C-alpha positions as a LaTeX table, in Angstrom:
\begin{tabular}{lrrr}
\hline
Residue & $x$ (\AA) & $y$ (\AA) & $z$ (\AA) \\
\hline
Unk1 & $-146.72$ & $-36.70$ & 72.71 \\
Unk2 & $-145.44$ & $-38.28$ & 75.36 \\
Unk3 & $-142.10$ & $-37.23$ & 76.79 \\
Unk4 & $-139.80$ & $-38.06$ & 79.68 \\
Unk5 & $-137.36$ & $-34.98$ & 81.11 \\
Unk6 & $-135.12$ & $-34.00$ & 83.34 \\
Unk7 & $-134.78$ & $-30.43$ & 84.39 \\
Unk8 & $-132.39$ & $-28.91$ & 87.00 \\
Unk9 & $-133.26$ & $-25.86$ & 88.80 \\
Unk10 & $-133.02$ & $-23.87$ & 92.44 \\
Unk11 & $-136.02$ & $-25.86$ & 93.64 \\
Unk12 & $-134.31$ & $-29.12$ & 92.34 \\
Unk13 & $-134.20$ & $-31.63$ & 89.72 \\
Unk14 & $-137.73$ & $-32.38$ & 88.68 \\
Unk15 & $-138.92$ & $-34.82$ & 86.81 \\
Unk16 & $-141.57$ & $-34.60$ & 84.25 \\
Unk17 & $-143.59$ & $-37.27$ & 82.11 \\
Unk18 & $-146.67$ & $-35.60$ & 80.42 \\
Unk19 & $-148.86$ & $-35.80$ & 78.24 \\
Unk20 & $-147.87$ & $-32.15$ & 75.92 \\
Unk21 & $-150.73$ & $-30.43$ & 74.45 \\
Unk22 & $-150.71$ & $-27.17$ & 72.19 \\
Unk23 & $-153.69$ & $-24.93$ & 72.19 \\
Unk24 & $-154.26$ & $-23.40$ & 68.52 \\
Unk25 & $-155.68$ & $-20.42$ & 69.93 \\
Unk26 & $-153.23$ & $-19.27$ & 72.70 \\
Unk27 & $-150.16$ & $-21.24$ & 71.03 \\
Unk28 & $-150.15$ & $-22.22$ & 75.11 \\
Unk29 & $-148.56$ & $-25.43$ & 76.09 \\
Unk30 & $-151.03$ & $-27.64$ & 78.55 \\
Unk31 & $-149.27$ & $-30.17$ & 80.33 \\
Unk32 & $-151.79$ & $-32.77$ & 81.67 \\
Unk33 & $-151.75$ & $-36.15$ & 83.66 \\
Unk34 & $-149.66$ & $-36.73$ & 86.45 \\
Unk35 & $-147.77$ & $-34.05$ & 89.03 \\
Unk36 & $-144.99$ & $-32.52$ & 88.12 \\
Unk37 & $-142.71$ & $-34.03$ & 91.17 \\
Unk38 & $-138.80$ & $-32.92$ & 92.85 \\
Unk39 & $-136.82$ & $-34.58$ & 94.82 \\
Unk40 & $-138.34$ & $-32.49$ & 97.58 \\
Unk41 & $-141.99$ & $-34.32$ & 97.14 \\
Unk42 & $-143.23$ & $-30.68$ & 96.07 \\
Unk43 & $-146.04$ & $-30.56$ & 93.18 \\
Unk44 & $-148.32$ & $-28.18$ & 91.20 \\
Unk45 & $-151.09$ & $-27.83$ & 92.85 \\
Unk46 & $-153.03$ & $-27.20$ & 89.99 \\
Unk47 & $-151.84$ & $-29.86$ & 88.33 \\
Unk48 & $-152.42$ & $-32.75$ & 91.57 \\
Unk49 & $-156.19$ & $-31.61$ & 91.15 \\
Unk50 & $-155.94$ & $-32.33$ & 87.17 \\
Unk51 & $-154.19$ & $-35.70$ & 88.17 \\
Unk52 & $-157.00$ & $-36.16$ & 91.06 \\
Unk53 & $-160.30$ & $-36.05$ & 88.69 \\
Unk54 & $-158.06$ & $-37.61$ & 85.60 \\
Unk55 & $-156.55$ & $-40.49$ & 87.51 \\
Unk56 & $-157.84$ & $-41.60$ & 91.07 \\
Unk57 & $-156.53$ & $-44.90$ & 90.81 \\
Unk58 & $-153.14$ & $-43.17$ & 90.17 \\
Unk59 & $-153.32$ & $-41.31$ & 93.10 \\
Unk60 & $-154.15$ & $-43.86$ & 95.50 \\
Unk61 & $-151.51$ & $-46.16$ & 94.17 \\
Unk62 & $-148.78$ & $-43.18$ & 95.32 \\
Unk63 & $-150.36$ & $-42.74$ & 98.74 \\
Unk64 & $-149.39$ & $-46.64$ & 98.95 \\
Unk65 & $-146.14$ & $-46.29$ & 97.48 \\
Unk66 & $-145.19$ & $-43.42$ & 99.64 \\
Unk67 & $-145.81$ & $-45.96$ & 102.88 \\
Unk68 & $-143.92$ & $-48.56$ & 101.24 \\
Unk69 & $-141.07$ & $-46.30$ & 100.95 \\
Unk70 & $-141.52$ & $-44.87$ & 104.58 \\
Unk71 & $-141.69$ & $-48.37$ & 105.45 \\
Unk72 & $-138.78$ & $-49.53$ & 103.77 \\
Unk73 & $-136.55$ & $-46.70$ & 105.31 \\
Unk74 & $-137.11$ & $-47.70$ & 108.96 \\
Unk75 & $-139.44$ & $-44.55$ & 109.06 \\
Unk76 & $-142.70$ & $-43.54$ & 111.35 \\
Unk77 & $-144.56$ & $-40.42$ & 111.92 \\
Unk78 & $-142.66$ & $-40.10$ & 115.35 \\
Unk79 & $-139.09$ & $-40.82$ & 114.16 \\
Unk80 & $-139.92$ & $-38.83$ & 111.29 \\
Unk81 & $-140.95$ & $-35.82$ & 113.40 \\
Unk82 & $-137.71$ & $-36.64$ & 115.79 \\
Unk83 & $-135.12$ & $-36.39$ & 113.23 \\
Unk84 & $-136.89$ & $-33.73$ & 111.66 \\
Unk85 & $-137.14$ & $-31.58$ & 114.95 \\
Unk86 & $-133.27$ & $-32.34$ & 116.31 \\
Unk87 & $-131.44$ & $-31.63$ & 112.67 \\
Unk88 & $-133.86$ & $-28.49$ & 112.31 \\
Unk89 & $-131.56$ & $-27.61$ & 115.92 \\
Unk90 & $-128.26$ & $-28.07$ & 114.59 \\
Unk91 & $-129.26$ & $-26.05$ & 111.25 \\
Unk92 & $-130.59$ & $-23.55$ & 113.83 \\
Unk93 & $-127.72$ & $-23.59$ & 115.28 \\
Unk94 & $-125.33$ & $-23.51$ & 112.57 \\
Unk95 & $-127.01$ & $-20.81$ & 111.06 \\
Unk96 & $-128.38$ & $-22.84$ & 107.85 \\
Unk97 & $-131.74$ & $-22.10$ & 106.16 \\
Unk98 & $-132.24$ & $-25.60$ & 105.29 \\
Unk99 & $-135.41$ & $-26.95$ & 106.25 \\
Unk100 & $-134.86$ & $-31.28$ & 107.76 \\
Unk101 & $-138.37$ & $-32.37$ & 107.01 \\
Unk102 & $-138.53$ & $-31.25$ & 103.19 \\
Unk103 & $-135.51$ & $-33.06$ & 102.56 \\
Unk104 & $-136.47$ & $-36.52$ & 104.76 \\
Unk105 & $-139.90$ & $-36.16$ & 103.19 \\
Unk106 & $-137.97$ & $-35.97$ & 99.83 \\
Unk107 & $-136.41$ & $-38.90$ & 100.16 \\
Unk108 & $-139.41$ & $-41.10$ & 101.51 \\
Unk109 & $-141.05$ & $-39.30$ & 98.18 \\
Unk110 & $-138.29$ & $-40.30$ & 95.91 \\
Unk111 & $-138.33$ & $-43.43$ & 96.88 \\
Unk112 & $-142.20$ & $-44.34$ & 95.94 \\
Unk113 & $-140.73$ & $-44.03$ & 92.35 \\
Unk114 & $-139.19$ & $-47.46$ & 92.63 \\
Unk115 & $-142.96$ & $-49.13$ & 93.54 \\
Unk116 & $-144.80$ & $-46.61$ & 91.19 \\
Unk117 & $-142.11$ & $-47.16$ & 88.28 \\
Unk118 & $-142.54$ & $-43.52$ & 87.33 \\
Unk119 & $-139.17$ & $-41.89$ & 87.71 \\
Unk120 & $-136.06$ & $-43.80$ & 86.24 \\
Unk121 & $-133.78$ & $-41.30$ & 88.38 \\
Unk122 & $-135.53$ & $-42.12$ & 91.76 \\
Unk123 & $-132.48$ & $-42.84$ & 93.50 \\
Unk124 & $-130.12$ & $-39.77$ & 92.33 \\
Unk125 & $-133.25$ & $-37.78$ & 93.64 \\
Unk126 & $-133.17$ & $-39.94$ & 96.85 \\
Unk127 & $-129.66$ & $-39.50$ & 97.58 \\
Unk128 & $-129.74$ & $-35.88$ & 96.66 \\
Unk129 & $-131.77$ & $-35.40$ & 100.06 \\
Unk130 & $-130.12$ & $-38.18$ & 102.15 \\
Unk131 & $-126.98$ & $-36.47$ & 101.52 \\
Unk132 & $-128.33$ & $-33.03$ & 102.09 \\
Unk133 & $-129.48$ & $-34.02$ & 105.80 \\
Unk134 & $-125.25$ & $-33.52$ & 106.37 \\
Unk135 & $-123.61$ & $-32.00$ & 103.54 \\
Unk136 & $-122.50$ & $-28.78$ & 105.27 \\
Unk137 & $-119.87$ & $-30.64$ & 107.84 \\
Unk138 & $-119.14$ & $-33.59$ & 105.35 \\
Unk139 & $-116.81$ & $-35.50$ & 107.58 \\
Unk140 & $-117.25$ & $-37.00$ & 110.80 \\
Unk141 & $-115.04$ & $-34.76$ & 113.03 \\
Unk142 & $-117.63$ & $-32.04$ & 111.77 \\
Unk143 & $-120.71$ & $-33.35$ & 112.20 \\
Unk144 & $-120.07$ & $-35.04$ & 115.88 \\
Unk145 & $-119.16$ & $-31.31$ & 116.63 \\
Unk146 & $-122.22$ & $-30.06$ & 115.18 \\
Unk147 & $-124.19$ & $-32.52$ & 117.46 \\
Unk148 & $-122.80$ & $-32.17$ & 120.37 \\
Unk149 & $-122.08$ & $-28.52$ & 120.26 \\
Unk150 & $-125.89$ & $-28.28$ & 119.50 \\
Unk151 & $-127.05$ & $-30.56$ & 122.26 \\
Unk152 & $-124.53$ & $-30.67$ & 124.66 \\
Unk153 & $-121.30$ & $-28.19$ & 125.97 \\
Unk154 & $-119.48$ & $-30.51$ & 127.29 \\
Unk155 & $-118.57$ & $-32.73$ & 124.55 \\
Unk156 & $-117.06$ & $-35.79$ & 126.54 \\
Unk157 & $-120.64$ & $-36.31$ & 127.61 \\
Unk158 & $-121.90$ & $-36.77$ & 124.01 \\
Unk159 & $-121.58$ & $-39.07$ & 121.44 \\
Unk160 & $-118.58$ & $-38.35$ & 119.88 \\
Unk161 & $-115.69$ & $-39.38$ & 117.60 \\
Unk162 & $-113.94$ & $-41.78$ & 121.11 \\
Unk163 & $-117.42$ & $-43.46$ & 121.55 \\
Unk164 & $-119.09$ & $-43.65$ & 118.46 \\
Unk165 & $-116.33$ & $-44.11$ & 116.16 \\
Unk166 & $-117.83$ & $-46.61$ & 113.90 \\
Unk167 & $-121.26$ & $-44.99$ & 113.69 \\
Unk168 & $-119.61$ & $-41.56$ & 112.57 \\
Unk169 & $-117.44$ & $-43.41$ & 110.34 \\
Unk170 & $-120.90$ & $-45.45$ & 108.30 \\
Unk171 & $-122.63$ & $-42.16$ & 108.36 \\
Unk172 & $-119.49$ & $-40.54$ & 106.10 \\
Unk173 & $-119.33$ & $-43.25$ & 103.96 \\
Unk174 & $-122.62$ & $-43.97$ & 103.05 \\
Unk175 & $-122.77$ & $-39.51$ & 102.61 \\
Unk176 & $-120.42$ & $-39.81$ & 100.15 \\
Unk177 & $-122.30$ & $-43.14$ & 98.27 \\
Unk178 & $-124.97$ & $-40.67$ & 98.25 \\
Unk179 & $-123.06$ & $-38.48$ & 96.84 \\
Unk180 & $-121.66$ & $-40.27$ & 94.05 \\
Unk181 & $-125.00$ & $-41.37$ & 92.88 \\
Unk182 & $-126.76$ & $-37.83$ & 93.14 \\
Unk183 & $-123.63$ & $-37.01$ & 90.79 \\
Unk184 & $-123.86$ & $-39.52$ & 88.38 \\
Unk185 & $-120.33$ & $-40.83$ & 89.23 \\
Unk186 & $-120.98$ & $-44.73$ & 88.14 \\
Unk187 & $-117.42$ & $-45.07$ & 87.88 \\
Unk188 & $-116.84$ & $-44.86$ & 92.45 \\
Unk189 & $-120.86$ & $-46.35$ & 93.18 \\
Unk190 & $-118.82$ & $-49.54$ & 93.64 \\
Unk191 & $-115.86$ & $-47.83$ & 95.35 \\
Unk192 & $-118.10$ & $-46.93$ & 98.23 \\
Unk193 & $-120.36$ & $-49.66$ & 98.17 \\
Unk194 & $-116.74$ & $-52.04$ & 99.11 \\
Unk195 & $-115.87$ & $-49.22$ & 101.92 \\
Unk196 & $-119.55$ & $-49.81$ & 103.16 \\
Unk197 & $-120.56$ & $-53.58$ & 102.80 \\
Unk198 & $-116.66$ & $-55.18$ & 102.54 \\
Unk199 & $-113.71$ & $-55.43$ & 99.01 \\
Unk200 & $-115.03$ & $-58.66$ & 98.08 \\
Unk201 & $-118.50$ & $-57.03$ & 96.89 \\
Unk202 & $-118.82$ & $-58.11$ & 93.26 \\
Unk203 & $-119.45$ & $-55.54$ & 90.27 \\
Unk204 & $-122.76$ & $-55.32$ & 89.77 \\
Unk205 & $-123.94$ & $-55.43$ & 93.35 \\
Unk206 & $-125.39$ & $-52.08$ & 93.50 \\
Unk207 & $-129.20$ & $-52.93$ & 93.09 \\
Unk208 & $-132.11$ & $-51.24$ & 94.30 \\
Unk209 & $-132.12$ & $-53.34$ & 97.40 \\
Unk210 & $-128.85$ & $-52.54$ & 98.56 \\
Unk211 & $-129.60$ & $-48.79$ & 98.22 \\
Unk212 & $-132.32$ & $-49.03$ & 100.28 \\
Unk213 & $-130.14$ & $-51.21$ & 103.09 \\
Unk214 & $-127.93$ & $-48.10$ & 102.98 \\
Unk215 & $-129.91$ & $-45.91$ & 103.47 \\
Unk216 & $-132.47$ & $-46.80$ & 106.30 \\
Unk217 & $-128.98$ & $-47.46$ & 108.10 \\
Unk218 & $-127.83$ & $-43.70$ & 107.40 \\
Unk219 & $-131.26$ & $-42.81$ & 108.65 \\
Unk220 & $-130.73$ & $-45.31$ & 111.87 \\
Unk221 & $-127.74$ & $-43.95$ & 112.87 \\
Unk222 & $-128.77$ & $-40.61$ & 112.26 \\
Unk223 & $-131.99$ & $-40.88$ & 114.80 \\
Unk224 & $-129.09$ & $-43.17$ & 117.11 \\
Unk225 & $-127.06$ & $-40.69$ & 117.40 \\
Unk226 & $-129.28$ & $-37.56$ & 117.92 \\
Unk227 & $-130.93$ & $-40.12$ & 119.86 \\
Unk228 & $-127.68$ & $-40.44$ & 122.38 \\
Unk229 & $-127.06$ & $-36.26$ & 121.79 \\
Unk230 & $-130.60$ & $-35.31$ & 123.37 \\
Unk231 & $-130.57$ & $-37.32$ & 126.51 \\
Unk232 & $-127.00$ & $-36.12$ & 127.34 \\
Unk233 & $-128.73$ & $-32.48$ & 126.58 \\
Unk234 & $-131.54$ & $-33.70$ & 129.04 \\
Unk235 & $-129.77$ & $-34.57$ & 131.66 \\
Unk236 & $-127.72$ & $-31.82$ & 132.26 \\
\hline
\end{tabular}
């Protein structure tokens, strides 16, 4: 039987399509084919072994798709690793347990699903970690504190709410198009989408494409801004 489902959990939402087995003996149910995936990229390793002698092809074709997605997203090993490295400081620094790369990784991860074609709810999964790079400050005030109190004491030497008004201001506004996707809240996609990309955006303008314009653009101004943050740190 083949089955597609969604289950929500601590660890995530996964999703799962497999091929369901029931051993006659054991009453055991043997779930076979592809990884079990979350929006955090995080599989069964038993399973990714199954997948790697059952379907090679499969395998390779996700290594691809994962670049593509990287690719798409603005994203390289080193930007990757900065972003991952600076947020991990303000978490530190905040006192959150959160860890930056899972949930960029995620993302990049989530992503693939819109080459590979094999999880409809790629981009609720996607936003779900986009979203969580910020979601403890939530509004720009917050987070330009966060920054600069991480990087920098004297805050009229970092980038801050007076000199990077605009950039705060995307970075809340494509959070909370995240975060009315990740919810399932088709009813303000389009809301945000207008506060992001202008009111004369037409219904039925949130495609794939667009999604992924918004969000390499979060990630951009992200890396910008701890960018800015850093060399003010440096240089005192």
């Amino acid at each position: 039987i083949i089955i597609s489902l969604i289950i929500g959990g601590s660890g995530g939402i996964y999703f799962v399509k497999k091929s369901i087995q029931k051993n006659k003996n054991s009453g055991m149910q043997i779930i076979g084919g592809q990884t079990v995936i979350n929006n955090y990229g995080i599989g069964d390793p038993l399973l990714e072994r199954q997948q790697r002698v059952e379907n090679p092809v499969k395998e390779e074709s996700l290594d691809s798709a994962i670049e593509k997605a990287r690719s798409a997203l603005g994203l390289t090993g080193t930007n990757v690793k900065f972003l991952s490295d600076n947020l991990q400081e303000v978490y530190k620094k905040a006192g959150l347990s959160k860890t930056a790369s899972t949930m960029i990784n995620g993302a990049i991860f989530a992503l693939s699903s819109w080459y590979t074609k094999e999880n409809p709810e790629w981009r609720e999964h996607c936003s779900g970690s986009l979203r969580g790079l910020v979601d403890k400050w939530r509004d720009a005030g917050a987070i330009s504190t966060a920054f600069c109190g991480t990087f920098n004491n004297k805050d009229s030497n970092c980038p801050n709410l007076k000199t990077h008004a605009n950039q705060y201001k995307q970075l809340i506004d494509s959070f909370n198009y995240f975060s009315d996707i990740h919810h399932h809240d088709a009813v303000n996609i389009l809301v945000k989408i207008r506060v992001l990309k202008g009111q004369n955006t037409k219904t039925g303008s949130d495609t794939n494409e667009l999604f992924v314009e918004i969000a390499k653009e979060y990630l951009e101004i992200l890396i910008n801004l701890l960018t800015e943050a850093t060399k003010q740190n440096e240089s005192t």
